[in-house]
Tab-separated table of C-alpha atoms in Angstrom:
chain	number	residue	atom	x	y	z
A	102	MET	CA	27.710	106.140	-56.367
A	103	ARG	CA	25.032	104.706	-58.683
A	104	LEU	CA	26.190	101.172	-57.925
A	105	VAL	CA	25.808	101.788	-54.194
A	106	ARG	CA	22.272	103.118	-54.721
A	107	ALA	CA	21.406	100.181	-56.951
A	108	ARG	CA	22.682	97.716	-54.355
A	109	ARG	CA	20.690	99.490	-51.668
A	110	SER	CA	17.578	99.319	-53.831
A	111	ALA	CA	18.110	95.632	-54.535
A	112	PHE	CA	18.748	94.985	-50.857
A	113	GLY	CA	15.584	96.917	-49.995
A	114	ALA	CA	13.552	94.692	-52.300
A	115	VAL	CA	15.019	91.531	-50.797
A	116	ALA	CA	14.512	92.884	-47.268
A	117	ALA	CA	10.862	93.678	-48.033
A	118	VAL	CA	10.296	90.156	-49.318
A	119	ALA	CA	12.036	88.762	-46.249
A	120	LEU	CA	9.745	90.792	-44.009
A	121	LEU	CA	6.757	89.415	-45.872
A	122	CYS	CA	8.058	85.896	-45.208
A	123	VAL	CA	8.236	86.529	-41.497
A	124	LEU	CA	4.855	88.213	-41.326
A	125	GLY	CA	3.221	85.687	-43.619
A	126	SER	CA	4.483	82.673	-41.761
A	127	CYS	CA	3.261	83.983	-38.426
A	128	GLY	CA	-0.010	85.566	-39.485
A	129	THR	CA	-2.074	82.490	-40.245
A	130	SER	CA	-2.122	81.086	-36.725
A	131	SER	CA	-4.692	83.606	-35.479
A	132	THR	CA	-7.485	82.867	-37.955
A	133	PRO	CA	-10.253	81.090	-36.054
A	134	SER	CA	-12.525	80.806	-39.107
A	135	GLN	CA	-11.739	77.124	-39.665
A	136	THR	CA	-14.076	74.951	-37.610
A	137	SER	CA	-12.244	71.655	-37.697
A	138	PRO	CA	-10.115	69.728	-40.138
A	139	PRO	CA	-11.926	67.084	-42.182
A	140	THR	CA	-11.955	63.699	-40.610
A	141	THR	CA	-10.580	60.688	-42.400
A	142	ALA	CA	-11.386	57.064	-41.867
A	143	ALA	CA	-8.372	55.472	-40.232
A	144	PRO	CA	-8.225	52.205	-38.372
A	145	ALA	CA	-7.921	52.862	-34.667
A	146	THR	CA	-5.778	50.293	-32.937
A	147	THR	CA	-4.259	50.502	-29.520
A	148	ALA	CA	-0.824	49.412	-30.708
A	149	ALA	CA	-0.708	52.008	-33.501
A	150	ALA	CA	-1.681	54.955	-31.308
A	151	PRO	CA	1.685	55.451	-29.523
A	152	THR	CA	3.606	55.099	-32.782
A	153	THR	CA	1.296	57.555	-34.511
A	154	ALA	CA	1.544	60.009	-31.641
A	155	ALA	CA	5.337	59.764	-31.590
A	156	SER	CA	5.657	60.120	-35.341
A	157	THR	CA	3.205	63.029	-35.343
A	158	ALA	CA	5.220	64.759	-32.633
A	159	ALA	CA	8.448	64.205	-34.580
A	160	ALA	CA	6.822	65.489	-37.766
A	161	CYS	CA	5.539	68.562	-35.938
A	162	GLU	CA	9.023	69.225	-34.550
A	163	ASP	CA	10.635	68.834	-37.964
A	164	VAL	CA	8.111	71.095	-39.662
A	165	ALA	CA	8.454	73.676	-36.868
A	166	ALA	CA	12.252	73.548	-37.361
A	167	LEU	CA	11.699	74.117	-41.083
A	168	LYS	CA	9.518	77.127	-40.336
A	169	SER	CA	12.206	78.462	-37.976
A	170	SER	CA	14.958	78.040	-40.576
A	171	LEU	CA	12.793	79.817	-43.160
A	172	GLU	CA	12.356	82.704	-40.732
A	173	ALA	CA	16.134	82.825	-40.152
A	174	LEU	CA	16.649	82.930	-43.917
A	175	THR	CA	14.384	85.945	-44.163
A	176	LYS	CA	16.473	87.807	-41.578
A	177	VAL	CA	19.679	87.550	-43.611
A	178	LYS	CA	20.793	90.866	-45.068
A	179	PRO	CA	23.210	89.996	-47.877
A	180	ALA	CA	24.413	93.584	-48.253
A	181	GLN	CA	25.398	93.701	-44.570
A	182	ASP	CA	25.890	90.048	-43.616
A	183	GLY	CA	27.465	89.033	-46.901
A	184	VAL	CA	26.523	86.521	-49.548
A	185	ALA	CA	28.077	83.733	-47.451
A	186	ALA	CA	25.427	84.326	-44.764
A	187	LEU	CA	22.720	83.965	-47.405
A	188	LYS	CA	24.244	80.725	-48.665
A	189	THR	CA	24.513	79.365	-45.107
A	190	ALA	CA	20.870	80.206	-44.386
A	191	ILE	CA	19.819	78.487	-47.617
A	192	ALA	CA	21.826	75.398	-46.627
A	193	ASN	CA	20.128	75.364	-43.201
A	194	VAL	CA	16.687	75.517	-44.815
A	195	LYS	CA	17.680	72.662	-47.132
A	196	THR	CA	18.662	70.499	-44.152
A	197	SER	CA	15.425	71.306	-42.287
A	198	LEU	CA	13.381	70.760	-45.430
A	199	ASP	CA	14.874	67.311	-45.980
A	200	ALA	CA	14.069	66.307	-42.387
A	201	ALA	CA	10.531	67.684	-42.581
A	202	GLU	CA	9.927	65.941	-45.890
A	203	ALA	CA	11.066	62.617	-44.464
A	204	SER	CA	8.880	62.768	-41.359
A	205	ALA	CA	5.861	64.810	-42.443
A	206	SER	CA	2.489	63.231	-41.933
A	207	PRO	CA	0.178	62.775	-44.912
A	208	VAL	CA	-1.681	65.900	-43.785
A	209	LEU	CA	1.508	68.017	-43.774
A	210	GLN	CA	3.143	66.417	-46.822
A	211	PRO	CA	1.414	68.578	-49.503
A	212	SER	CA	2.457	71.788	-47.728
A	213	VAL	CA	6.020	70.555	-47.273
A	214	GLN	CA	6.153	69.646	-50.973
A	215	GLN	CA	4.894	73.125	-51.881
A	216	VAL	CA	7.702	74.661	-49.793
A	217	LYS	CA	10.199	72.278	-51.392
A	218	THR	CA	9.163	73.340	-54.889
A	219	ALA	CA	9.298	77.053	-54.049
A	220	PHE	CA	12.601	76.616	-52.237
A	221	ALA	CA	14.105	74.829	-55.239
A	222	ASP	CA	13.261	77.913	-57.310
A	223	LEU	CA	14.986	80.085	-54.692
A	224	GLN	CA	18.065	77.862	-54.773
A	225	THR	CA	18.164	78.179	-58.554
A	226	ALA	CA	17.788	81.961	-58.377
A	227	ALA	CA	20.528	82.251	-55.738
A	228	SER	CA	22.950	79.804	-57.328
A	229	GLY	CA	26.227	81.424	-58.207
A	230	VAL	CA	25.348	84.652	-56.410
A	231	THR	CA	28.326	86.792	-55.441
A	232	ALA	CA	28.723	90.302	-54.128
A	233	ASP	CA	29.501	91.376	-57.683
A	234	ASN	CA	26.385	89.906	-59.317
A	235	PHE	CA	23.937	90.318	-56.427
A	236	LYS	CA	22.351	93.348	-58.113
A	237	GLN	CA	21.547	91.345	-61.249
A	238	LYS	CA	20.256	88.327	-59.313
A	239	ALA	CA	18.228	90.281	-56.736
A	240	PRO	CA	15.005	90.475	-58.823
A	241	SER	CA	14.920	86.721	-59.461
A	242	ILE	CA	15.770	86.025	-55.813
A	243	ALA	CA	12.980	88.373	-54.703
A	244	SER	CA	10.507	86.647	-57.030
A	245	ALA	CA	11.491	83.239	-55.721
A	246	MET	CA	11.176	84.514	-52.151
A	247	ARG	CA	7.577	85.546	-52.875
A	248	GLN	CA	6.865	81.942	-53.882
A	249	VAL	CA	8.501	80.763	-50.670
A	250	VAL	CA	6.301	83.211	-48.708
A	251	THR	CA	3.157	81.741	-50.245
A	252	ALA	CA	4.304	78.188	-49.591
A	253	THR	CA	5.332	79.057	-46.034
A	254	GLN	CA	1.889	80.519	-45.349
A	255	ALA	CA	0.246	77.279	-46.457
A	256	LEU	CA	2.718	75.290	-44.352
A	257	SER	CA	2.066	77.478	-41.334
A	258	SER	CA	-1.672	76.969	-41.701
A	259	ALA	CA	-1.288	73.198	-42.009
A	260	LEU	CA	1.095	73.167	-39.054
A	261	THR	CA	-1.367	75.101	-36.907
A	262	GLN	CA	-4.169	72.682	-37.743
A	263	SER	CA	-2.126	69.487	-37.422
A	264	CYS	CA	0.188	70.406	-34.562
A	265	PRO	CA	-1.580	72.322	-31.786
A	266	GLY	CA	0.771	74.661	-30.002
A	267	SER	CA	3.072	75.132	-32.993
């Protein structure tokens, strides 16, 4: 009976962190306090404009896919869905993160790197997790998820500024 309560408590902590991820990643898009992003001196050539626009669009799509996979990760309930669902969601984020890292513009790159660092900590915390040791690993997973929440908020803010409509 105590083990069931402990698992429920651990699941509750992970679920609360997951909810924070979802709320945190969506909450920054409504802050109109930023006037405009700083301008940088870049050579403007007619030939480079279509390539830049296409690569920016691809980067925005990849970063939006990363954000979506992070949100899906936060919806996983290991106690109900199983540890395999958690591992699958982590693998999906890894795939999206690799794509976003490869295509991210210089403006988005620092935020993507911040997510990558936080996500690496989550992968470490979740490595070797099983139904039997989930209770012991839950606090470190929850801590790593808080880091992912912070990184996702920064990414969401950068995405909003760099990719209108995202």
